[in-house]
Coordinates of N, CA, C and O in Angstrom, one line a residue:
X1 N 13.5 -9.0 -8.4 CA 12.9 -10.3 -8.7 C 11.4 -10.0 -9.1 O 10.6 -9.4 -8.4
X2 N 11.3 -10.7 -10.5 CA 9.6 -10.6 -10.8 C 9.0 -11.2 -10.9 O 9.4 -12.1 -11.6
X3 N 7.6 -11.2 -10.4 CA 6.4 -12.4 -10.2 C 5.6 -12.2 -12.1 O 4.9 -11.2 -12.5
X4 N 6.0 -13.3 -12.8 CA 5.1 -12.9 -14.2 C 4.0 -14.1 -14.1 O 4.2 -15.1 -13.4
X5 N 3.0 -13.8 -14.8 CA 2.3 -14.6 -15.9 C 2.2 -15.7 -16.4 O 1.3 -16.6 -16.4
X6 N 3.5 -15.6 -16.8 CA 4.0 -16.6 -17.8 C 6.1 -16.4 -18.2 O 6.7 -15.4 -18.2
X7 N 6.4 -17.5 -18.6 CA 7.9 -16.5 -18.6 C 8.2 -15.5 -19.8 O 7.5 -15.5 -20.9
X8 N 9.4 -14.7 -19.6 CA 9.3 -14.0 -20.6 C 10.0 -14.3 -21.8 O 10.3 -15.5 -22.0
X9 N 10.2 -13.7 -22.4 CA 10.8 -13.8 -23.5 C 12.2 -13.8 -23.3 O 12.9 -14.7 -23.9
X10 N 12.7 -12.9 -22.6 CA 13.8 -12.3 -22.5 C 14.4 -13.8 -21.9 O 13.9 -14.9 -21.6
X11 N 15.8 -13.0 -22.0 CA 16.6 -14.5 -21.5 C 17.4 -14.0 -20.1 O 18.6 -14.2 -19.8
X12 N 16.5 -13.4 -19.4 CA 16.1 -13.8 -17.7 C 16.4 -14.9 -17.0 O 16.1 -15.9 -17.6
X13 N 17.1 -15.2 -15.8 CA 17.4 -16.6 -15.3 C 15.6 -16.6 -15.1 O 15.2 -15.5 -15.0
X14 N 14.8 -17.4 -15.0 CA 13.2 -17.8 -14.9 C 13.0 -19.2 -14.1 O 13.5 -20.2 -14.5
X15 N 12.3 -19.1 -13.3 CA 11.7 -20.4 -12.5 C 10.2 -20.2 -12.6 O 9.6 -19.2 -12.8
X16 N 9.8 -21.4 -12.4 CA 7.9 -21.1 -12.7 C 7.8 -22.3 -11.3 O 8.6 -23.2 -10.9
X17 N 6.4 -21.7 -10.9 CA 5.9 -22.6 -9.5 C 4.8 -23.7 -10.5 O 4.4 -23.5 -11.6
X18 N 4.5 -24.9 -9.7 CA 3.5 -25.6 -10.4 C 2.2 -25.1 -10.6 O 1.3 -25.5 -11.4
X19 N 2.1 -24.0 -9.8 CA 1.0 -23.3 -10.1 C 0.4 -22.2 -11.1 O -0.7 -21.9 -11.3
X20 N 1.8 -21.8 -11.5 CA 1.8 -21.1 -12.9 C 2.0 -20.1 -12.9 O 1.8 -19.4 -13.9
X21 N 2.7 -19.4 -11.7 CA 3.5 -18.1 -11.4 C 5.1 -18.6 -12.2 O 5.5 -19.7 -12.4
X22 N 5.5 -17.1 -12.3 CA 7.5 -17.2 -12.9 C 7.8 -16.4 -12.3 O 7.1 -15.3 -12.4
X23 N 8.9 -16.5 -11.4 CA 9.4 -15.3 -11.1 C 10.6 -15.1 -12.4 O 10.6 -15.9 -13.3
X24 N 11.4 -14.3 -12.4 CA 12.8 -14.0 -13.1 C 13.3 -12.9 -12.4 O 12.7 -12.0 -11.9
X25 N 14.8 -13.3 -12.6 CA 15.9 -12.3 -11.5 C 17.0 -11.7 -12.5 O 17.6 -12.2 -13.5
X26 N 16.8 -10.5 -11.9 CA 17.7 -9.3 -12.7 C 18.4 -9.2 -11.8 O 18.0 -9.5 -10.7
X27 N 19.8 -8.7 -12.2 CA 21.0 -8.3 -11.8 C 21.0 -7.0 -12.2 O 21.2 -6.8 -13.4
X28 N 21.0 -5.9 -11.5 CA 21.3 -4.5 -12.0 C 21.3 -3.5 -10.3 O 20.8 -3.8 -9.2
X29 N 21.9 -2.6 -10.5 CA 22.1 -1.4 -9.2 C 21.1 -0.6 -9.4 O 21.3 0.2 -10.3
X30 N 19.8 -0.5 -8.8 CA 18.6 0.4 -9.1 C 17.6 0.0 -7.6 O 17.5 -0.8 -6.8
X31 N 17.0 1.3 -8.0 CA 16.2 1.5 -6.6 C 15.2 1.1 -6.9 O 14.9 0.8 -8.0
X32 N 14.5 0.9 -5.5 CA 12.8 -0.4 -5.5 C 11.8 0.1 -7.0 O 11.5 -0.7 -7.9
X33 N 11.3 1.9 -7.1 CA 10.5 2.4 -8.0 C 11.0 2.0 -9.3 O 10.3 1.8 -10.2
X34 N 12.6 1.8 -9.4 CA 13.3 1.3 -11.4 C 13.1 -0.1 -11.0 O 13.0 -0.6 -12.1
X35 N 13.0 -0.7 -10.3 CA 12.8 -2.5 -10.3 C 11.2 -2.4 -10.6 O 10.9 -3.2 -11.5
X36 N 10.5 -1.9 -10.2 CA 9.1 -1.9 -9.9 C 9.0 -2.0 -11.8 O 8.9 -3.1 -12.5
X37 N 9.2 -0.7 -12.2 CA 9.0 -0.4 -13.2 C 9.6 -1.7 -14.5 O 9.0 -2.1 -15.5
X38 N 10.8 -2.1 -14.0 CA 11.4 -2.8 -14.9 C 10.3 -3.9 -15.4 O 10.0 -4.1 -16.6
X39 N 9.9 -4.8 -13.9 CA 8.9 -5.8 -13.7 C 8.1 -5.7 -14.8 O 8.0 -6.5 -15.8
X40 N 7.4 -4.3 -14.6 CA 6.2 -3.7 -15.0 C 6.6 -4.4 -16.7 O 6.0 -5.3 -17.2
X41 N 7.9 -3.4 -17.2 CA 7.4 -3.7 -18.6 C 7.7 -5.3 -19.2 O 7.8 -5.4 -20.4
X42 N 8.0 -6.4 -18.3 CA 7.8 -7.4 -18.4 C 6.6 -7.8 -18.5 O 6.4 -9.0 -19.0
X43 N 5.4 -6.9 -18.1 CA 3.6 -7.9 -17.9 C 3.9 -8.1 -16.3 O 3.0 -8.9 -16.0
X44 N 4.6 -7.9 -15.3 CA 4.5 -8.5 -14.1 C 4.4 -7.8 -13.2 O 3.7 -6.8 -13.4
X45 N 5.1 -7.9 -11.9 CA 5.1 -6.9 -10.9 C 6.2 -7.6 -10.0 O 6.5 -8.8 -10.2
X46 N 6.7 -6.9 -8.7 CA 7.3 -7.2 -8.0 C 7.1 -8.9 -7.5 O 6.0 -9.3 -7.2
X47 N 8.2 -9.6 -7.3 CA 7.7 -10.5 -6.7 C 7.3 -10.8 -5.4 O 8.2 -10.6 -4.6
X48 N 6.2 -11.4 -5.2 CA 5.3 -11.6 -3.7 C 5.3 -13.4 -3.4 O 4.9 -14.1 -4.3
X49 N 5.6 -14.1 -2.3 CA 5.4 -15.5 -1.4 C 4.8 -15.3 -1.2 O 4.5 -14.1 -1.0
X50 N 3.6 -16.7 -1.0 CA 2.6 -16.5 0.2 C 3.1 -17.4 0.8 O 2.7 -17.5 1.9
X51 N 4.0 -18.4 0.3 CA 4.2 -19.5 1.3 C 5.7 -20.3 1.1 O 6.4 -19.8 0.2
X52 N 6.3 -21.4 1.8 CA 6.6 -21.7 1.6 C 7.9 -22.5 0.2 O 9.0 -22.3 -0.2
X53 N 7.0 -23.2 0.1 CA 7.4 -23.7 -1.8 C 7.9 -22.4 -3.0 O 8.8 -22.3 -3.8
X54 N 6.5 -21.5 -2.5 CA 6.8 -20.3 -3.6 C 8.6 -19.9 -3.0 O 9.5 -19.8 -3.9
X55 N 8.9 -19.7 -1.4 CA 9.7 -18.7 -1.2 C 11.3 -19.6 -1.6 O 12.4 -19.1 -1.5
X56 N 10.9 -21.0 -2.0 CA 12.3 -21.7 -1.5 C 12.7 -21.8 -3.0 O 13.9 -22.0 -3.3
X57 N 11.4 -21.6 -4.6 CA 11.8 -21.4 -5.7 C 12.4 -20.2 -5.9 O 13.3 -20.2 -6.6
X58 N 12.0 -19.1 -5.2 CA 12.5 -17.8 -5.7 C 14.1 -17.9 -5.0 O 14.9 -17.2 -5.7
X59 N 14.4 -18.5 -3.9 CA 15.5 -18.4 -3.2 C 16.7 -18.9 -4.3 O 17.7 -18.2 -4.8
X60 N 16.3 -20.5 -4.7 CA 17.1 -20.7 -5.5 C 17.3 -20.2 -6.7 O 18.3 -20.4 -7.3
X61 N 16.3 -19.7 -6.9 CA 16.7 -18.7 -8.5 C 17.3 -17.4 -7.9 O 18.3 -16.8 -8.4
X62 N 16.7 -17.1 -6.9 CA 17.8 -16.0 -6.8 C 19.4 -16.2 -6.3 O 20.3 -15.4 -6.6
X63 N 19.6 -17.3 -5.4 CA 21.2 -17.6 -5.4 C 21.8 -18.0 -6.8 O 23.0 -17.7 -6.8
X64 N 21.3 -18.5 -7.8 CA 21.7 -18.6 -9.1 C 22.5 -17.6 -9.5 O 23.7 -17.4 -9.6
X65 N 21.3 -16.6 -9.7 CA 21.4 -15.0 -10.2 C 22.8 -13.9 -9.5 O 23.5 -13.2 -10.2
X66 N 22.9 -14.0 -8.1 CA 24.0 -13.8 -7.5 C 25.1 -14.1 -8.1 O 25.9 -13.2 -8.4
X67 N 25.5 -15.4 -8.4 CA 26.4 -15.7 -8.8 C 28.0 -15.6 -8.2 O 29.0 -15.2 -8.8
X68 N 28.1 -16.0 -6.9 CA 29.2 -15.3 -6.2 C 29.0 -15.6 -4.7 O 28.0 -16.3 -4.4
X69 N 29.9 -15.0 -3.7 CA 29.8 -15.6 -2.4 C 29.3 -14.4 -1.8 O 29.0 -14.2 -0.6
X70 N 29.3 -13.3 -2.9 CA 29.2 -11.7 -2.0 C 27.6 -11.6 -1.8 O 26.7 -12.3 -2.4
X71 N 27.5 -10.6 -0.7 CA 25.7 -11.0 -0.5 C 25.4 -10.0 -1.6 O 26.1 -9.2 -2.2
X72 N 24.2 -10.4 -1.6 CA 23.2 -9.7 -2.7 C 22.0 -9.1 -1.9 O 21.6 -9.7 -0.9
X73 N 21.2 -7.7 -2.5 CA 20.2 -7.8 -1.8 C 18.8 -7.3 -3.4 O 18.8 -6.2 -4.0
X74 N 17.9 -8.6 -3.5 CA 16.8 -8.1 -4.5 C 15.7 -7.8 -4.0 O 15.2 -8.4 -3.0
X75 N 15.0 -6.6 -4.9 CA 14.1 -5.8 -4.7 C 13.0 -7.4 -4.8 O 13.2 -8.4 -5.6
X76 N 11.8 -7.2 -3.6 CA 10.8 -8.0 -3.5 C 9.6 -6.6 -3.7 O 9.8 -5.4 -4.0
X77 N 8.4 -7.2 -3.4 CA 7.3 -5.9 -3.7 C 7.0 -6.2 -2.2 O 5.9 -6.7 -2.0
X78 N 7.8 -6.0 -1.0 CA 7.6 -5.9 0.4 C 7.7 -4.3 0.3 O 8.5 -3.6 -0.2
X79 N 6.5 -3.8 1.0 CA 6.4 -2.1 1.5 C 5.6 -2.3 2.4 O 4.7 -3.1 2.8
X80 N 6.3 -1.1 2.9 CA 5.4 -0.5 4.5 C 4.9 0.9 3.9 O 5.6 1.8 3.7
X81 N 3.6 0.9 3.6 CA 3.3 2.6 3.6 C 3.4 3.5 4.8 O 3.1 3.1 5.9
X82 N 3.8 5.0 4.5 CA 3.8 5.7 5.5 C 2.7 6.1 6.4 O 2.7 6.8 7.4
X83 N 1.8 5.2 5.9 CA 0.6 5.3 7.4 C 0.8 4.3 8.1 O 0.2 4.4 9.2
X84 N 1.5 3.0 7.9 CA 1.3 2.0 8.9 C 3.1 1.9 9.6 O 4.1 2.3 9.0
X85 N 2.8 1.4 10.9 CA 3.6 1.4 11.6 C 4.4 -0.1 11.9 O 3.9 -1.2 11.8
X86 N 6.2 0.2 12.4 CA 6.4 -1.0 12.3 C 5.6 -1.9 13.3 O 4.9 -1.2 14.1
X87 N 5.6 -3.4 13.5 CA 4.8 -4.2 14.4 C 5.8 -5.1 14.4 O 6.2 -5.6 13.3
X88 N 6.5 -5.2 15.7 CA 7.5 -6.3 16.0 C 7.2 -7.7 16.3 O 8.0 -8.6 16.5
X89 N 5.9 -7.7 16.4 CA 5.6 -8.9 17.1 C 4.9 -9.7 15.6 O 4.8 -10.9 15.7
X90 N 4.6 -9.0 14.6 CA 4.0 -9.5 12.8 C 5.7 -10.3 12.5 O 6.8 -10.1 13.0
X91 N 5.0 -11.3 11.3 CA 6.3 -11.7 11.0 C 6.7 -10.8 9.9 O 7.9 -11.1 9.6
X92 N 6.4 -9.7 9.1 CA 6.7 -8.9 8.4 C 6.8 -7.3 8.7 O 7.3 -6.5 7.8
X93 N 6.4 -7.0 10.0 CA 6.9 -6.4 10.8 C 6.0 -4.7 10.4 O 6.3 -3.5 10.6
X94 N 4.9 -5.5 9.8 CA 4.0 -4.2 9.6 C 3.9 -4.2 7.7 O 3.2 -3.6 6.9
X95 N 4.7 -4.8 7.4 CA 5.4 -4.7 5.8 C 4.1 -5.8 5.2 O 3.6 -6.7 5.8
X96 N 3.7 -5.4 3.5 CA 2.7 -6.6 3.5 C 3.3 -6.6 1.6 O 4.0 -5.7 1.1
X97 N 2.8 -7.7 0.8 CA 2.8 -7.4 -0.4 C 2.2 -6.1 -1.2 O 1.0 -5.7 -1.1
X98 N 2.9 -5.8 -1.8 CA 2.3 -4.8 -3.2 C 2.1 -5.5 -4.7 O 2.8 -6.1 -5.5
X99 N 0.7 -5.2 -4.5 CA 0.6 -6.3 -5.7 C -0.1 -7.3 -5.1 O -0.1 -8.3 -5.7
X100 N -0.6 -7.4 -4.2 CA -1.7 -8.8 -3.7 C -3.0 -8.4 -3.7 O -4.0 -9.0 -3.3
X101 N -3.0 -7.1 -4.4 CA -4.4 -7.0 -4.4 C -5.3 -6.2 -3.0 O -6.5 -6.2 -2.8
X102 N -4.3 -5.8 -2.5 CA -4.6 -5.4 -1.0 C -5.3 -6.3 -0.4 O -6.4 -6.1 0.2
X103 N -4.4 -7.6 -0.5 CA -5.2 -8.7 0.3 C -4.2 -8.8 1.5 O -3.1 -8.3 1.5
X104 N -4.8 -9.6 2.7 CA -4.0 -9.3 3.8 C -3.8 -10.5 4.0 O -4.8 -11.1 4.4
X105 N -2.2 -11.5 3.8 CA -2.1 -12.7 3.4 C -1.7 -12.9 4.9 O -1.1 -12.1 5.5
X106 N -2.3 -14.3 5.6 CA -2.0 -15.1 6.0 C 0.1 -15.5 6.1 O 0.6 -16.5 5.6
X107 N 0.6 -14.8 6.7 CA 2.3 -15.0 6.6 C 2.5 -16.6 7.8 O 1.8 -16.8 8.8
X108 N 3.4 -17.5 7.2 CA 3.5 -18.4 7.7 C 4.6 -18.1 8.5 O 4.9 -16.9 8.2
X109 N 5.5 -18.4 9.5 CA 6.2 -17.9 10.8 C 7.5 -18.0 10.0 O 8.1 -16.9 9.9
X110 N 7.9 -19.2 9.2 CA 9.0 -19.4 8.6 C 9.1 -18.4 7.5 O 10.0 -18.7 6.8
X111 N 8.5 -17.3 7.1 CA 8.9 -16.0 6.3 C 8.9 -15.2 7.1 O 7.8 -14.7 6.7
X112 N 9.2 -14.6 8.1 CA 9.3 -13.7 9.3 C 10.7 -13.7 9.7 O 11.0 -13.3 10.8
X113 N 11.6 -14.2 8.6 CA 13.4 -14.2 9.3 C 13.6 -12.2 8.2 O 13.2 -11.7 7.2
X114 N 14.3 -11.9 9.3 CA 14.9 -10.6 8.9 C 16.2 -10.5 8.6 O 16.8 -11.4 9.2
X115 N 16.9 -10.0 8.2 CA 18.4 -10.4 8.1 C 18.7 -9.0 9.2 O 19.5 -9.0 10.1
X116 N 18.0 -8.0 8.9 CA 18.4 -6.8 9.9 C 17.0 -6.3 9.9 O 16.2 -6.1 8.9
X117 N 16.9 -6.2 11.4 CA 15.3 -5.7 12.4 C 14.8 -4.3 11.5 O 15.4 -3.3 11.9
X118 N 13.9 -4.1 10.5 CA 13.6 -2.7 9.8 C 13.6 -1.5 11.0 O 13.5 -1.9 12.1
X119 N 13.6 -0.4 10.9 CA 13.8 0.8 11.7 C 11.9 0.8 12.2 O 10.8 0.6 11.5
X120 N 12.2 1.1 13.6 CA 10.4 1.4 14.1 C 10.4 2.4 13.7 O 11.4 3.0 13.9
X121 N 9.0 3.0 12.9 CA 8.2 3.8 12.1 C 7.3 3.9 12.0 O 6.8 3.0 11.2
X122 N 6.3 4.7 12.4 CA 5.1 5.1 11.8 C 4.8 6.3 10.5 O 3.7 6.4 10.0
X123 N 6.0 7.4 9.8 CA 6.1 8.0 9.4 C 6.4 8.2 7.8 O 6.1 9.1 7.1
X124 N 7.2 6.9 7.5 CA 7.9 6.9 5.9 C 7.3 5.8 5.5 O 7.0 4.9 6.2
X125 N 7.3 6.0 4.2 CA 7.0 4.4 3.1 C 8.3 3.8 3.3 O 9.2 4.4 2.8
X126 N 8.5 2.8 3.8 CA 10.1 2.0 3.2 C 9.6 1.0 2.4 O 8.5 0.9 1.8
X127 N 10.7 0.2 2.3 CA 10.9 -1.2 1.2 C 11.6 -1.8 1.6 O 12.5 -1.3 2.2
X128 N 11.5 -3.3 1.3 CA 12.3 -4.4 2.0 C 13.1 -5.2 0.5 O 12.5 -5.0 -0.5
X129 N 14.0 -5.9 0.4 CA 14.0 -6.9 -0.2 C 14.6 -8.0 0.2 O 14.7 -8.1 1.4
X130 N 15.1 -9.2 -0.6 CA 15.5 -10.1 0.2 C 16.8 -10.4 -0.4 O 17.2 -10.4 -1.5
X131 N 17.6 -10.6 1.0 CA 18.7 -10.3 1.1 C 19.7 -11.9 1.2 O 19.5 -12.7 2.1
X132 N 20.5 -12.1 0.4 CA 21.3 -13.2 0.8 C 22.6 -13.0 0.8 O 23.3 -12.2 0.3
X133 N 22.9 -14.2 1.7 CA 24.5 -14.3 1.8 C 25.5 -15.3 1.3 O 25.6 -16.0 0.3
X134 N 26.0 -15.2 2.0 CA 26.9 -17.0 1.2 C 26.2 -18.1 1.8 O 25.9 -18.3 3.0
X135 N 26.0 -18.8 0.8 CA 25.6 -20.3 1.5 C 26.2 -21.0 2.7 O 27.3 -21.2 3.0
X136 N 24.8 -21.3 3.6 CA 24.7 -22.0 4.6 C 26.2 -23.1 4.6 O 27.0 -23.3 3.7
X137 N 26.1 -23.8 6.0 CA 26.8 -25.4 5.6 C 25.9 -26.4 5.4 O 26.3 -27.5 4.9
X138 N 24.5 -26.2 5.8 CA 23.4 -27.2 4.7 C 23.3 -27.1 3.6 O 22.5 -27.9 3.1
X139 N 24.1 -25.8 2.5 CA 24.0 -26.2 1.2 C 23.1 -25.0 0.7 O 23.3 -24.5 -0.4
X140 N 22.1 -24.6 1.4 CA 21.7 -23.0 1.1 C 21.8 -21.8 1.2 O 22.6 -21.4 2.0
X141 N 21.0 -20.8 0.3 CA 21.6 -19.7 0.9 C 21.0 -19.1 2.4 O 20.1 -19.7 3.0
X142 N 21.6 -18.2 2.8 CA 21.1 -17.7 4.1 C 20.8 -16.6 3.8 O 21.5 -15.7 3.3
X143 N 19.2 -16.4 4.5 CA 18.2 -14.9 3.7 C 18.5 -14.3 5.0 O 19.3 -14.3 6.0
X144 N 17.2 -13.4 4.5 CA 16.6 -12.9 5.5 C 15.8 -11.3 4.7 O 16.4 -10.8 3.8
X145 N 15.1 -11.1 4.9 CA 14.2 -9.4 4.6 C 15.5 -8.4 5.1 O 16.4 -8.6 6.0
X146 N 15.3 -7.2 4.4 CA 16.2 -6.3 4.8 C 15.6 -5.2 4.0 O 15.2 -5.2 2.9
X147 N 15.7 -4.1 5.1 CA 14.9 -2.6 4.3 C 15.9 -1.8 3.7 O 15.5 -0.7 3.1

């Protein structure tokens, strides 16, 4: 999933927030650094929430993009670098955006669902993305972060 600019050209499933972020969701088998890069030659970068609204547009563009009942899991720009450690009690569990500018955002409690608890670490860089399943019986999908 990538946070652009503006949307792209390409014919990308694309949502834009009122604020003037777009994410767009690719479908492809590749690891976090070939998504990273993919973003990249879009103008964008991984996509990053800070809240709310942002996380419930990207959700539904990304159950779009699934297409199917099988879970899916898309690369987000969630990393833990190998100097920080996990924190069970953070709602991101030590994990912060790449790509915020190394700003240290404010996480609201309701982005803190994990679908599976990341491994405790103080030693490796991991990566998270977000992970869905088949839709809820309220009609959405059911996430959660997953490393």
């Amino acid at each position: 999933a990538c946070a652009l600019g503006r949307p792209p050209p390409s014919r990308a499933a694309v949502r834009c927030h009122a604020a003037g972020a777009c994410f767009s969701a690719h479908r492809a088998n590749s690891s976090y650094a070939e998504a990273r890069s993919a973003c990249g030659r879009q103008r964008g970068g991984l996509a990053w929430v800070s809240g709310e609204p942002e996380l419930r547009l990207l959700l539904g563009l990304l159950a779009e993009a699934a297409a199917g009942p099988a879970p899916s899991l898309f690369w987000v720009g969630l990393k833990r670098n190998a100097s920080a450690c996990t924190h069970a009690e953070q709602p991101f569990r030590g994990f912060s955006w790449e790509g915020a500018g190394g700003a240290r955002l404010e996480v609201p409690a309701a982005l803190g669902r994990w679908a599976k608890e990341p491994e405790r670490s103080c030693l490796t860089a991991r990566c998270a993305g977000l992970y869905l399943a088949a839709a809820s019986p309220g009609g959405g999908p059911s996430w959660g972060w997953k490393e």
